Coordinates of C-alpha atoms and ligand atoms in Angstrom, one line a residue:
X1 CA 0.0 0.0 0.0
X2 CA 1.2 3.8 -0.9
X3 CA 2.9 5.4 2.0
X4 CA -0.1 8.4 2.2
X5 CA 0.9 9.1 5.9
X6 CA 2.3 12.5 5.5
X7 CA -0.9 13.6 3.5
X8 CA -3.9 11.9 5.5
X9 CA -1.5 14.4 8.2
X10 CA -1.8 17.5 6.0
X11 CA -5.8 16.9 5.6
X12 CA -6.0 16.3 9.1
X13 CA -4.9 19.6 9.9
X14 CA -7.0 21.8 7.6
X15 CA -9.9 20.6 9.5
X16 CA -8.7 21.6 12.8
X17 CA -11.8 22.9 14.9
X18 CA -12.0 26.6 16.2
X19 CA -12.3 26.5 19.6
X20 CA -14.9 28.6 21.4
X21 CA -13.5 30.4 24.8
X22 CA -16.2 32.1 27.3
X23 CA -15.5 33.5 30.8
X24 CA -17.3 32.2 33.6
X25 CA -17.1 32.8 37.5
X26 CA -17.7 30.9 40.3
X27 CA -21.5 30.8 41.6
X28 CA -20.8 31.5 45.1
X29 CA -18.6 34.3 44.4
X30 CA -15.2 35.5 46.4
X31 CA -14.9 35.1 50.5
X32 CA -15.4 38.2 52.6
X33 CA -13.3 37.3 55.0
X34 CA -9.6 37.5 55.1
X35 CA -7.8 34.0 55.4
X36 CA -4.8 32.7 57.5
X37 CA -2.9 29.3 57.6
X38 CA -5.4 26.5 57.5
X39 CA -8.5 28.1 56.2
X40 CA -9.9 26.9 52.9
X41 CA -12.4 27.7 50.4
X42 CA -14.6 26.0 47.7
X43 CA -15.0 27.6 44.4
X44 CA -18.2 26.0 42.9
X45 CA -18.7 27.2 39.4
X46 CA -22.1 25.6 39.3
X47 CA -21.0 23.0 36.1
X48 CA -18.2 21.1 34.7
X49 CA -16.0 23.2 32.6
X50 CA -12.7 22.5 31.2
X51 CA -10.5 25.6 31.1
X52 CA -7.5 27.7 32.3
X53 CA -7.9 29.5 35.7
X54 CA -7.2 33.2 37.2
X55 CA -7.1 34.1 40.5
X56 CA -6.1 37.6 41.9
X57 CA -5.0 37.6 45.3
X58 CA -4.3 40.5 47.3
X59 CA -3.5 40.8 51.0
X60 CA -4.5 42.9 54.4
X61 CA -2.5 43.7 57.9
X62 CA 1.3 44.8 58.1
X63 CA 3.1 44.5 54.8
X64 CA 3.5 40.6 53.6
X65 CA 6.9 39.6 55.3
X66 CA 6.7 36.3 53.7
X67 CA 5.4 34.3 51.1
X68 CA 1.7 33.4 50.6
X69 CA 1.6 29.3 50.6
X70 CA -1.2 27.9 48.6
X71 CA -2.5 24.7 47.0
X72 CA -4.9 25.1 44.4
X73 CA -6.9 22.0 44.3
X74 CA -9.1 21.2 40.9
X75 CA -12.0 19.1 41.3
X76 CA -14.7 17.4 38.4
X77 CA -16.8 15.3 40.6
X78 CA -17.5 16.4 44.3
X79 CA -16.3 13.5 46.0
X80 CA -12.8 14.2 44.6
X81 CA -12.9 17.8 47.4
X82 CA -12.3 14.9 50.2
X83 CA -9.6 12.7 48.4
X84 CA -6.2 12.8 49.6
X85 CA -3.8 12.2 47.0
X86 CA -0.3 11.9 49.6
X87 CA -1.3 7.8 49.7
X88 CA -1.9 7.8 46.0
X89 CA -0.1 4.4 44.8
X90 CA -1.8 3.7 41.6
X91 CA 0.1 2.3 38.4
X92 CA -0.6 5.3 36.6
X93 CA 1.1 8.5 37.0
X94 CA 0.1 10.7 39.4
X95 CA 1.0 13.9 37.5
X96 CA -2.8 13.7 36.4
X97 CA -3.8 14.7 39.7
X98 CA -5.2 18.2 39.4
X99 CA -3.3 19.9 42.3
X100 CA -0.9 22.8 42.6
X101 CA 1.4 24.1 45.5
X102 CA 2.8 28.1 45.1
X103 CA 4.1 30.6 46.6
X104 CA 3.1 33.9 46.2
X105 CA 5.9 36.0 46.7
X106 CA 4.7 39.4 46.2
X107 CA 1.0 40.4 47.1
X108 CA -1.1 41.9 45.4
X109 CA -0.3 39.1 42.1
X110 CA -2.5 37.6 39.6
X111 CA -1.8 33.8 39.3
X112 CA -3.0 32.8 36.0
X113 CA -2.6 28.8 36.1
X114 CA -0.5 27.3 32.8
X115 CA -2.5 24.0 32.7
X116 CA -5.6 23.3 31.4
X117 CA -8.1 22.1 33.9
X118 CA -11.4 20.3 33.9
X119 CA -13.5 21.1 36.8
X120 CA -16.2 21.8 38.8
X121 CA -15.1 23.1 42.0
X122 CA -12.0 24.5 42.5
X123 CA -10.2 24.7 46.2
X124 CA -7.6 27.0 47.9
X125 CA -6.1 26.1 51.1
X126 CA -3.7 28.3 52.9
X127 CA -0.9 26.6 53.9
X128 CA 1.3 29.3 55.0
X129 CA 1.0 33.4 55.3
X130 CA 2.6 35.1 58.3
X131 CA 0.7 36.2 61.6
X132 CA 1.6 40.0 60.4
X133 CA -1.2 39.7 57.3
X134 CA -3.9 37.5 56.2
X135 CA -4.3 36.7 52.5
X136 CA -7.2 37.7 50.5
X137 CA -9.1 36.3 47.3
X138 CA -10.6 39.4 45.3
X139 CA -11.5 36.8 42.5
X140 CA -11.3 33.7 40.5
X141 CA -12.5 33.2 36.7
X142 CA -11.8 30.3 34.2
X143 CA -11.0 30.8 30.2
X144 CA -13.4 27.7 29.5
X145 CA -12.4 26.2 26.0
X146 CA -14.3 23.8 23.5
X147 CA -14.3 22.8 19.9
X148 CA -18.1 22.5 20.2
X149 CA -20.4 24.9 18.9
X150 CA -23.7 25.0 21.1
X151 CA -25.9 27.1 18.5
X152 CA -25.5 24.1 16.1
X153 CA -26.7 21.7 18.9
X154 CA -30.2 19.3 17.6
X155 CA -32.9 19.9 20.0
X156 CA -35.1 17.2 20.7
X157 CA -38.2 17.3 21.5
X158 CA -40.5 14.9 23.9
X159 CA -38.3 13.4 26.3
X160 CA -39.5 12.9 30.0
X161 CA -37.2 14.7 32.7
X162 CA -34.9 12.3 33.2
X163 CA -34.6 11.5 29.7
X164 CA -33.7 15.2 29.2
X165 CA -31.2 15.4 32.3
X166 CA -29.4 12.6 31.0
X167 CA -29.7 13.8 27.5
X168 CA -28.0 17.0 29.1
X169 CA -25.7 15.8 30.7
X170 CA -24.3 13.3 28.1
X171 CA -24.1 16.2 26.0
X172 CA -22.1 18.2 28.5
X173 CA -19.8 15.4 28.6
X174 CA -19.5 14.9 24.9
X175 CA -19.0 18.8 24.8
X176 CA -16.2 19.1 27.3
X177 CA -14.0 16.3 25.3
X178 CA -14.3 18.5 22.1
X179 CA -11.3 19.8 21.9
X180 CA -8.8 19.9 18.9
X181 CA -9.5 16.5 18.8
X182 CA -12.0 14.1 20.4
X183 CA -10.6 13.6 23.8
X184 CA -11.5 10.9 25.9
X185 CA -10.8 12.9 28.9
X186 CA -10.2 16.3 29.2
X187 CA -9.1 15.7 33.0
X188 CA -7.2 12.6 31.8
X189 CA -5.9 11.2 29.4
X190 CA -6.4 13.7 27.0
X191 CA -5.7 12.5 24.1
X192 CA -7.3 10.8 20.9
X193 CA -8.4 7.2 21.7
X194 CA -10.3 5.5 18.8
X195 CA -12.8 3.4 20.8
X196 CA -13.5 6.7 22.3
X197 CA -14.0 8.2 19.2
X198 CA -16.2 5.3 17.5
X199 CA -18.9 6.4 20.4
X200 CA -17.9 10.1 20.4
X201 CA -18.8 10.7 16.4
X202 CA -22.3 8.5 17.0
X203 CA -23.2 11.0 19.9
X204 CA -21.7 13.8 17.9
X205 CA -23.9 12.9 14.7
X206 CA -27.0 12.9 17.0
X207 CA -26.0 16.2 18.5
X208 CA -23.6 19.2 17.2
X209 CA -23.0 17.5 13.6
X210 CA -19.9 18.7 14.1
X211 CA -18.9 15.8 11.3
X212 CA -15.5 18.0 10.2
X213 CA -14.0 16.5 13.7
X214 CA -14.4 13.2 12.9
X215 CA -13.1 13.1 9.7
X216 CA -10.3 15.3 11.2
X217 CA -9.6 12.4 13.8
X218 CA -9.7 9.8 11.1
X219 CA -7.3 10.7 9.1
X220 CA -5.2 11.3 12.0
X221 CA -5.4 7.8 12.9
X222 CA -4.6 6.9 9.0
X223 CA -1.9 9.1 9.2
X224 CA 0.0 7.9 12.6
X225 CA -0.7 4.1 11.5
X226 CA 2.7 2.4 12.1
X227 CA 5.3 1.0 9.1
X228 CA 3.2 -2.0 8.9
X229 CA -0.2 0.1 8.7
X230 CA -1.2 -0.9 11.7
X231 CA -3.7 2.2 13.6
X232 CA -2.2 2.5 17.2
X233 CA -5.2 2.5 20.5
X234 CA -4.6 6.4 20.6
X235 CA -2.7 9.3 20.0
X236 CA -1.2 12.8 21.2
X237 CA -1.4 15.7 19.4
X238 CA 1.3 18.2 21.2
X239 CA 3.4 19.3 20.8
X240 CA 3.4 17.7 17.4
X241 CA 0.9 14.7 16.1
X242 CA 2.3 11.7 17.1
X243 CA 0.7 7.8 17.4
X244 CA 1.0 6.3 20.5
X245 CA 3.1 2.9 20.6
X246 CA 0.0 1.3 22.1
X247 CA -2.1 -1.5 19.8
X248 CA -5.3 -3.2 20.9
X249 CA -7.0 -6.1 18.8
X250 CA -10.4 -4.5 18.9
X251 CA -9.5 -0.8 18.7
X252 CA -7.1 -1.4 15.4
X253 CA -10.3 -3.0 13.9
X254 CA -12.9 -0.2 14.8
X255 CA -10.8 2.3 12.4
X256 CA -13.3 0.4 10.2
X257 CA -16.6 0.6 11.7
X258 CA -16.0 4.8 12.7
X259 CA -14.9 4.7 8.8
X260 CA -18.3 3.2 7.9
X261 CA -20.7 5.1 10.6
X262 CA -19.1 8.6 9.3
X263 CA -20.0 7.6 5.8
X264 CA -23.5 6.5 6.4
X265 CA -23.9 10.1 8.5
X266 CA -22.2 12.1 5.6
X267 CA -22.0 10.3 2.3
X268 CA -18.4 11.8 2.4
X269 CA -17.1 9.6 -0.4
X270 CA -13.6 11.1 -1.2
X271 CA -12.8 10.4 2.6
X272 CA -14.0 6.4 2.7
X273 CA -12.0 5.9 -1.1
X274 CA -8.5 8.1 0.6
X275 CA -9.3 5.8 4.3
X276 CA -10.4 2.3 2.4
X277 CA -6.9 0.6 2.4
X278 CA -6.3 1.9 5.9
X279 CA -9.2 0.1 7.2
X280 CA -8.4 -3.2 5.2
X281 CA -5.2 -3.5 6.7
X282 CA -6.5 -3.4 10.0
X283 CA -8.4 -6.6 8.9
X284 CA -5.5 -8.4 7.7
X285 CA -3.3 -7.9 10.5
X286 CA -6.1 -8.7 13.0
X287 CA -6.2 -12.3 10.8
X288 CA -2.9 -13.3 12.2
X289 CA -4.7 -13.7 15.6
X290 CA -6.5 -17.2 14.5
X291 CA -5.6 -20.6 14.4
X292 CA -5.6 -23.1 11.9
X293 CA -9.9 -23.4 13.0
X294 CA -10.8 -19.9 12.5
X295 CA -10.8 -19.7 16.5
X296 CA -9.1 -16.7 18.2
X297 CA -5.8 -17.5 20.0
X298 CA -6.3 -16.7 24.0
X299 CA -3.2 -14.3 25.4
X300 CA -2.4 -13.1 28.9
X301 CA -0.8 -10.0 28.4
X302 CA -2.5 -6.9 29.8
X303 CA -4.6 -5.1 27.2
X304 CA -4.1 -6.9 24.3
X305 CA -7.6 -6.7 23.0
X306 CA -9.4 -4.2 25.5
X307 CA -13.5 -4.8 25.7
X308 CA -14.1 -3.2 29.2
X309 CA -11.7 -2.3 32.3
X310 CA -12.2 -5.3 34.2
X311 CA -9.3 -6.6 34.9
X312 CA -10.1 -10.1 35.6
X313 CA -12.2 -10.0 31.8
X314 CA -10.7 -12.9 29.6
X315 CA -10.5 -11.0 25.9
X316 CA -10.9 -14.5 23.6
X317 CA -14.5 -14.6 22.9
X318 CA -14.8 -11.0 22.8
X319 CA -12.3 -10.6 20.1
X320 CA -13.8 -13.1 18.0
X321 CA -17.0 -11.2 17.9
X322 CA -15.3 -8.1 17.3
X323 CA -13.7 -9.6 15.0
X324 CA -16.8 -10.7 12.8
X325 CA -18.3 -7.4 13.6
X326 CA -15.6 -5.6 12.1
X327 CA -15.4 -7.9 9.1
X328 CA -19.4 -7.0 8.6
X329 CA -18.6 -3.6 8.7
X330 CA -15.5 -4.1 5.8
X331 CA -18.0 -5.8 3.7
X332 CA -20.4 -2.7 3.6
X333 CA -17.8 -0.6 2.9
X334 CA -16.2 -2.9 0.3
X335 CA -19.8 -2.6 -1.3
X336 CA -20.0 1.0 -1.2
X337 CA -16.4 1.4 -2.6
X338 CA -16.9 -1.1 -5.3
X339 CA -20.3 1.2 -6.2
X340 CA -18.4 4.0 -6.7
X341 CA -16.4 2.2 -9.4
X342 CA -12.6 1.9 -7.4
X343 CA -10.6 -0.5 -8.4
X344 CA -9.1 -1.0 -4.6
X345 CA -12.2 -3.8 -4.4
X346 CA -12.8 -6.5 -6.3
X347 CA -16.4 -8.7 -6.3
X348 CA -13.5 -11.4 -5.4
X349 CA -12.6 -9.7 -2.3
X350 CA -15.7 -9.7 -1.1
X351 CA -16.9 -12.9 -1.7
X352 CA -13.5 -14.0 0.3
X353 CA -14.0 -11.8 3.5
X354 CA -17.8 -13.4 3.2
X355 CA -16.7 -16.6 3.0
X356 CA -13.7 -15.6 5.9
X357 CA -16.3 -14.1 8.4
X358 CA -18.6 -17.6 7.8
X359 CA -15.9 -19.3 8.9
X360 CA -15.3 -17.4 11.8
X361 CA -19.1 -17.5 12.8
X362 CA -19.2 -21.1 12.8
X363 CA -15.6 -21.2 14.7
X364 CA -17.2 -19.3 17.8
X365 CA -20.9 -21.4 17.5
X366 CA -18.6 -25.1 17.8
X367 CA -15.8 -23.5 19.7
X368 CA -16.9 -20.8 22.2
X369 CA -20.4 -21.5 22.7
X370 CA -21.6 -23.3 25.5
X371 CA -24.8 -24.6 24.6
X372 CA -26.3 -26.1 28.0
X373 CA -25.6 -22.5 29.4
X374 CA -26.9 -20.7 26.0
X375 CA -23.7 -18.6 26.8
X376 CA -20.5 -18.0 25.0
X377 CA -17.2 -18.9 27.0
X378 CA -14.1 -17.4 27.0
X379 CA -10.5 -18.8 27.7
X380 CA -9.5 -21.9 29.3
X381 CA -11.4 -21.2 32.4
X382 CA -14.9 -20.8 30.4
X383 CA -15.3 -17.9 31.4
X384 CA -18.8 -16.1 31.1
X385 CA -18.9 -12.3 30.7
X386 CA -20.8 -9.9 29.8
X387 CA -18.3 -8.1 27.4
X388 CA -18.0 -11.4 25.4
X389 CA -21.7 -12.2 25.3
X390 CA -23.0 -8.6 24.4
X391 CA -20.1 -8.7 21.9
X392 CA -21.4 -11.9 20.2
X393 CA -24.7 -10.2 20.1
X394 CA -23.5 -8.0 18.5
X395 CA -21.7 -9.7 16.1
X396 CA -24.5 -11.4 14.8
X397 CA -23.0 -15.1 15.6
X398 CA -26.6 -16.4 16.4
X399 CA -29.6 -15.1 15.2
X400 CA -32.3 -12.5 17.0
X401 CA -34.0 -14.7 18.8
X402 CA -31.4 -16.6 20.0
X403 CA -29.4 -13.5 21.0
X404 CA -32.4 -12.7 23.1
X405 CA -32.1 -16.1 24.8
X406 CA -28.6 -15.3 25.2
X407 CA -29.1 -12.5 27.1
X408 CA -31.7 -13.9 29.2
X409 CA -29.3 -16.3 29.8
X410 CA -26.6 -14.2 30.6
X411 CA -29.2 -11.6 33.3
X412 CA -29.6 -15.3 35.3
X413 CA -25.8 -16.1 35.5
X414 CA -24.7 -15.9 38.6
X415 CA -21.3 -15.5 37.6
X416 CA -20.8 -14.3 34.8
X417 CA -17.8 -11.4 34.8
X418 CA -19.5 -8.1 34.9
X419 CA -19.1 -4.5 33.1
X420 CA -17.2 -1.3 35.0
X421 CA -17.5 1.0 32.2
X422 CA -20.4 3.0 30.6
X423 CA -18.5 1.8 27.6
X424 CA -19.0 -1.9 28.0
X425 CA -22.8 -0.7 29.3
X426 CA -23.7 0.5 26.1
X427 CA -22.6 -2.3 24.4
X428 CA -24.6 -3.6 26.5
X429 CA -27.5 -1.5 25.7
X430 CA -26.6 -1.5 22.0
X431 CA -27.1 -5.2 22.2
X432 CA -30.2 -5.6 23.9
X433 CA -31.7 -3.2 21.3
X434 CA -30.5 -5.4 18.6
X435 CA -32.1 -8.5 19.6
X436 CA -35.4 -6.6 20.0
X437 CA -35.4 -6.1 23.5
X438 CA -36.2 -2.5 23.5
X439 CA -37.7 -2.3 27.1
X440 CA -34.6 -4.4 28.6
X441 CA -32.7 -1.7 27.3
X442 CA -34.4 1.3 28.4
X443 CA -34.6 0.2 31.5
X444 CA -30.9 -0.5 31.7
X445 CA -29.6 3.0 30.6
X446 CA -32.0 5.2 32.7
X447 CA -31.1 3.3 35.7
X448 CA -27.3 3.0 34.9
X449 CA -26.8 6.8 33.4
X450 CA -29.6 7.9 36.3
X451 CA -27.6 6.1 39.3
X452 CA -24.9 8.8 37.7
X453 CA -27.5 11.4 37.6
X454 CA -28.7 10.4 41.1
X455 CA -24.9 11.0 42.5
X456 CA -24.7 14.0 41.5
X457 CA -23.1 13.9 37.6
X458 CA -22.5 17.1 35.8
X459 CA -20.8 14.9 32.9
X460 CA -20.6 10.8 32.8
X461 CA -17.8 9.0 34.4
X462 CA -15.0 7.2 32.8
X463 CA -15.8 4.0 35.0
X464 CA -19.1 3.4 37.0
X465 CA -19.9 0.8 39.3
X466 CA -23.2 1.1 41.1
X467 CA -22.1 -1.6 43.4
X468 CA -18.5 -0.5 43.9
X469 CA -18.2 3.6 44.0
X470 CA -14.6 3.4 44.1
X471 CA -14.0 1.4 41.4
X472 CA -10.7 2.1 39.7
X473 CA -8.6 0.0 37.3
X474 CA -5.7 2.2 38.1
X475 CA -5.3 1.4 41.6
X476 CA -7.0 4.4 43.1
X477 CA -10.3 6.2 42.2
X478 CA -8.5 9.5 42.5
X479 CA -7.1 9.2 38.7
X480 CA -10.3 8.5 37.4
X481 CA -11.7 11.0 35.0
X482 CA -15.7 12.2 35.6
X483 CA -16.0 13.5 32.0
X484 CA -15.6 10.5 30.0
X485 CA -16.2 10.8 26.3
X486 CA -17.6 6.8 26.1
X487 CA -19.9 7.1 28.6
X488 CA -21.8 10.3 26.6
X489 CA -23.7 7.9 24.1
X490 CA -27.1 8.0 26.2
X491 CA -28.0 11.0 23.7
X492 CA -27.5 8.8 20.7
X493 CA -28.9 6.1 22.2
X494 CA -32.5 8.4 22.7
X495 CA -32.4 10.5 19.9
X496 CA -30.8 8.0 17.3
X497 CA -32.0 4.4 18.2
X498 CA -35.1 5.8 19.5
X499 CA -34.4 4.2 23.3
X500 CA -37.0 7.0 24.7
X501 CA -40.0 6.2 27.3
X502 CA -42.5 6.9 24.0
X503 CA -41.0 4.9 21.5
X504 CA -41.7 2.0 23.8
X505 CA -44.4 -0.4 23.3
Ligands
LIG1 C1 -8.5 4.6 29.3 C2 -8.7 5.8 28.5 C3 -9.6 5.7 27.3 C4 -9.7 4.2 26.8 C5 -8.6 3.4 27.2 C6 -8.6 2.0 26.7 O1 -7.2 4.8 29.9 O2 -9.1 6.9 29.3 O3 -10.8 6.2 27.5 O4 -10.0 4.2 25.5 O5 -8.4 3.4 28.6

């Protein structure tokens, strides 16, 4: 295949977004009182904004003989005000924490913060002044910054009140990630991950039809693809566009299926014909993970194939339907490509990815399915989970009414491996839909995405466990972001799939 890298890098960049800044205050405004070592206040602006902060400090009493010592603490979710991050001992770095110590030399200053924050509420403690003055707030403001542009936002009519506060507030998540790129984050990790961005440009579509993005983020992930054209899991975009050296089976593959949703949203031809050979090479490399029986090969190593942040998730069976799904997908765009008369495709080709994702559906029916359970079974343990059997749903292995059974099958399972993230929940959701089980899957988002609500969610959480608040595949809740760009699909799901109170029955 042509080396295109340095071009898909070049379009990329003309459709950079314009990013829309607006000044906001706190709600509760600035403290009257003057503040000495140990006092603290709360900033609460009232929503979740992502932004660069101000504060002007001043001071009263004798004339500062010392430095002011503050720490500046930034916080998305409220529970975060109470964390302590001096015991943090996570596996992933604790520079994410949003917290700063300074010193204040010379009062009166302006401390205008160089990071970029995503917050809510924002805390200053004194740790040090000087019993001669007392330090003094006069006020605090935030630069708030996002690619999205709200007077494009849909509106949608009819929704009950939940429906609508979740509607909001999965748009408010979806908002804050809009950056230069999708983020998944803005608190962490900040960056461009593609099964982010699969559920990003569906909620995107449904809402600010902002398509320019995704096609932006597409070709960045053609254009960072490694020697052997392989798309990397993510990628950074400062201080110069670079692809991570991360790979994951499944997000390699969905190159193809974000390729094939942003066509079918904008008929964008030019784009699928420039992207089509990246997206089949992510299919031929993801071949290479079968045996001689058209049966995915089991591995231990962490994050391989990802499917969901449960750690103790075995990734075969999942793949394998990801796998199929993906292979689906390549067919429909091999079709549409093929339509529009390029010679990349042949009738051939698709005939052998037909007859290739066959074989791989009978492969998981003999090989991972576990007829007296009516489940599909993963690794050497046969393991049940959630991820794998929402996956195969999805997938298509069986047909409808099967899938249905599966799922019954699957709510009865005592123990099956369950889902963390509103990722794997939609899936989830997605899957239930599918198989015709509209109610099932009503009822599943308004009481997952409302147990957020019902805690207090300005935006949706990276990971969400109604049974385990402090849930954290990094080894400590305090690194885990609560504006999460996977878990913002709700508003797709409603206005989109039609998953509203009415549309039931
Ligand atoms: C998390 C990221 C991102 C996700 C990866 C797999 O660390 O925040 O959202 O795509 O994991």
């Amino acid at each position: 295949m042509t080396d295109r890298r340095l071009e898909f890098i070049q379009i990329a960049e003309k459709y950079k977004p314009k990013m829309q800044i607006e000044t906001v205050r706190p709600l509760n405004g600035v403290p009257t009182k003057a503040l000495k070592d140990g006092d603290s206040v709360i900033f609460d602006f009232g929503n979740h904004y992502v932004g660069h902060v101000k504060l002007c400090l001043s001071s009263v009493g004798s004339h500062q003989d010392a430095p002011a010592f503050i720490k500046v603490k930034f916080c998305e979710a409220e529970r975060e005000l109470n964390e302590d991050s001096s015991n943090y001992q996570g596996w992933i770095s604790k520079g994410w924490i949003q917290e700063e110590w300074i010193h204040a030399d010379v009062l009166p200053t302006v401390l205008e913060l160089p990071r970029r924050y995503a917050f809510r509420y924002v805390k200053v403690e004194v740790l040090a002044v000087s019993g001669k003055y007392s330090l003094v707030i006069d006020s605090v403001e935030a630069d708030t910054i996002t690619s999205a542009q709200e007077n494009g936002l849909a509106t949608c009519e009819g929704l009950t009140d939940m429906e609508k506060r979740i509607d909001e507030v999965a748009i408010r998540t979806l908002r804050n990630c809009m950056q230069d790129v999708f983020e998944d984050g803005p608190k962490r990790d900040r960056r461009l991950w593609i099964g982010d961005l699969r559920l990003q440009a569906l909620a995107n579509y449904a809402t600010f039809g902002q398509n320019d993005l995704v096609k932006r983020c597409l070709y960045l992930f053609a254009g960072t693809a490694d020697e052997n054209d392989r798309v990397r899991s993510c990628l950074f975009t400062e201080p110069e566009i670079e692809g991570d050296d991360t790979y994951m089976f499944d997000y390699s593959l969905f190159f193809i299926d974000t390729l094939l949703s942003y066509y079918k949203e904008t008929k964008d031809i030019e784009t699928v014909l420039d992207l089509y050979d990246t997206a089949t090479r992510q299919l031929e490399i993801a071949k290479e993970y079968f045996d001689e029986k058209h049966v995915m090969k089991d591995s231990d190593v962490l994050g391989w194939c990802f499917l969901d942040w449960n750690l103790g998730l075995n990734k075969q069976a999942g793949a394998q339907a990801v796998y199929i799904y993906s292979e689906k997908a390549m067919i429909e765009l091999a079709h549409i490509v093929l339509e529009h008369g390029s010679e990349n495709v042949s009738i051939q080709d698709i005939e052998s990815m037909k007859t290739d994702v066959a074989n791989k559906i009978c492969a998981a029916r003999e090989h991972l399915f576990d007829e007296t359970k009516c489940l599909f079974v993963s690794g050497e343990n046969k393991q049940v989970s959630y991820a794998a059997n929402a996956w195969a749903v999805l997938a298509g292995i069986w047909d409808d009414e099967k899938n249905a059974e599966i799922l019954a099958a699957l709510e009865k399972e005592t123990n099956a491996e369950m889902m963390v993230t509103p990722y794997m929940h939609h899936h989830y959701v997605e899957a239930l839909l599918s198989c015709g089980e509209k109610e099932k899957a009503y009822k599943h988002m308004t009481s997952y995405w409302g147990g957020m609500i019902e805690n207090g969610a300005d935006t949706f959480y990276e990971l969400y466990n109604p049974e385990n608040p402090f849930e954290s595949p990094y080894g400590s809740s305090i690194v885990n972001s609560y504006c999460h760009a996977w878990s913002c699909t709700p508003t797709y799901l409603m206005r989109m799939c039609g998953l509203t109170e009415g549309n039931l029955s």
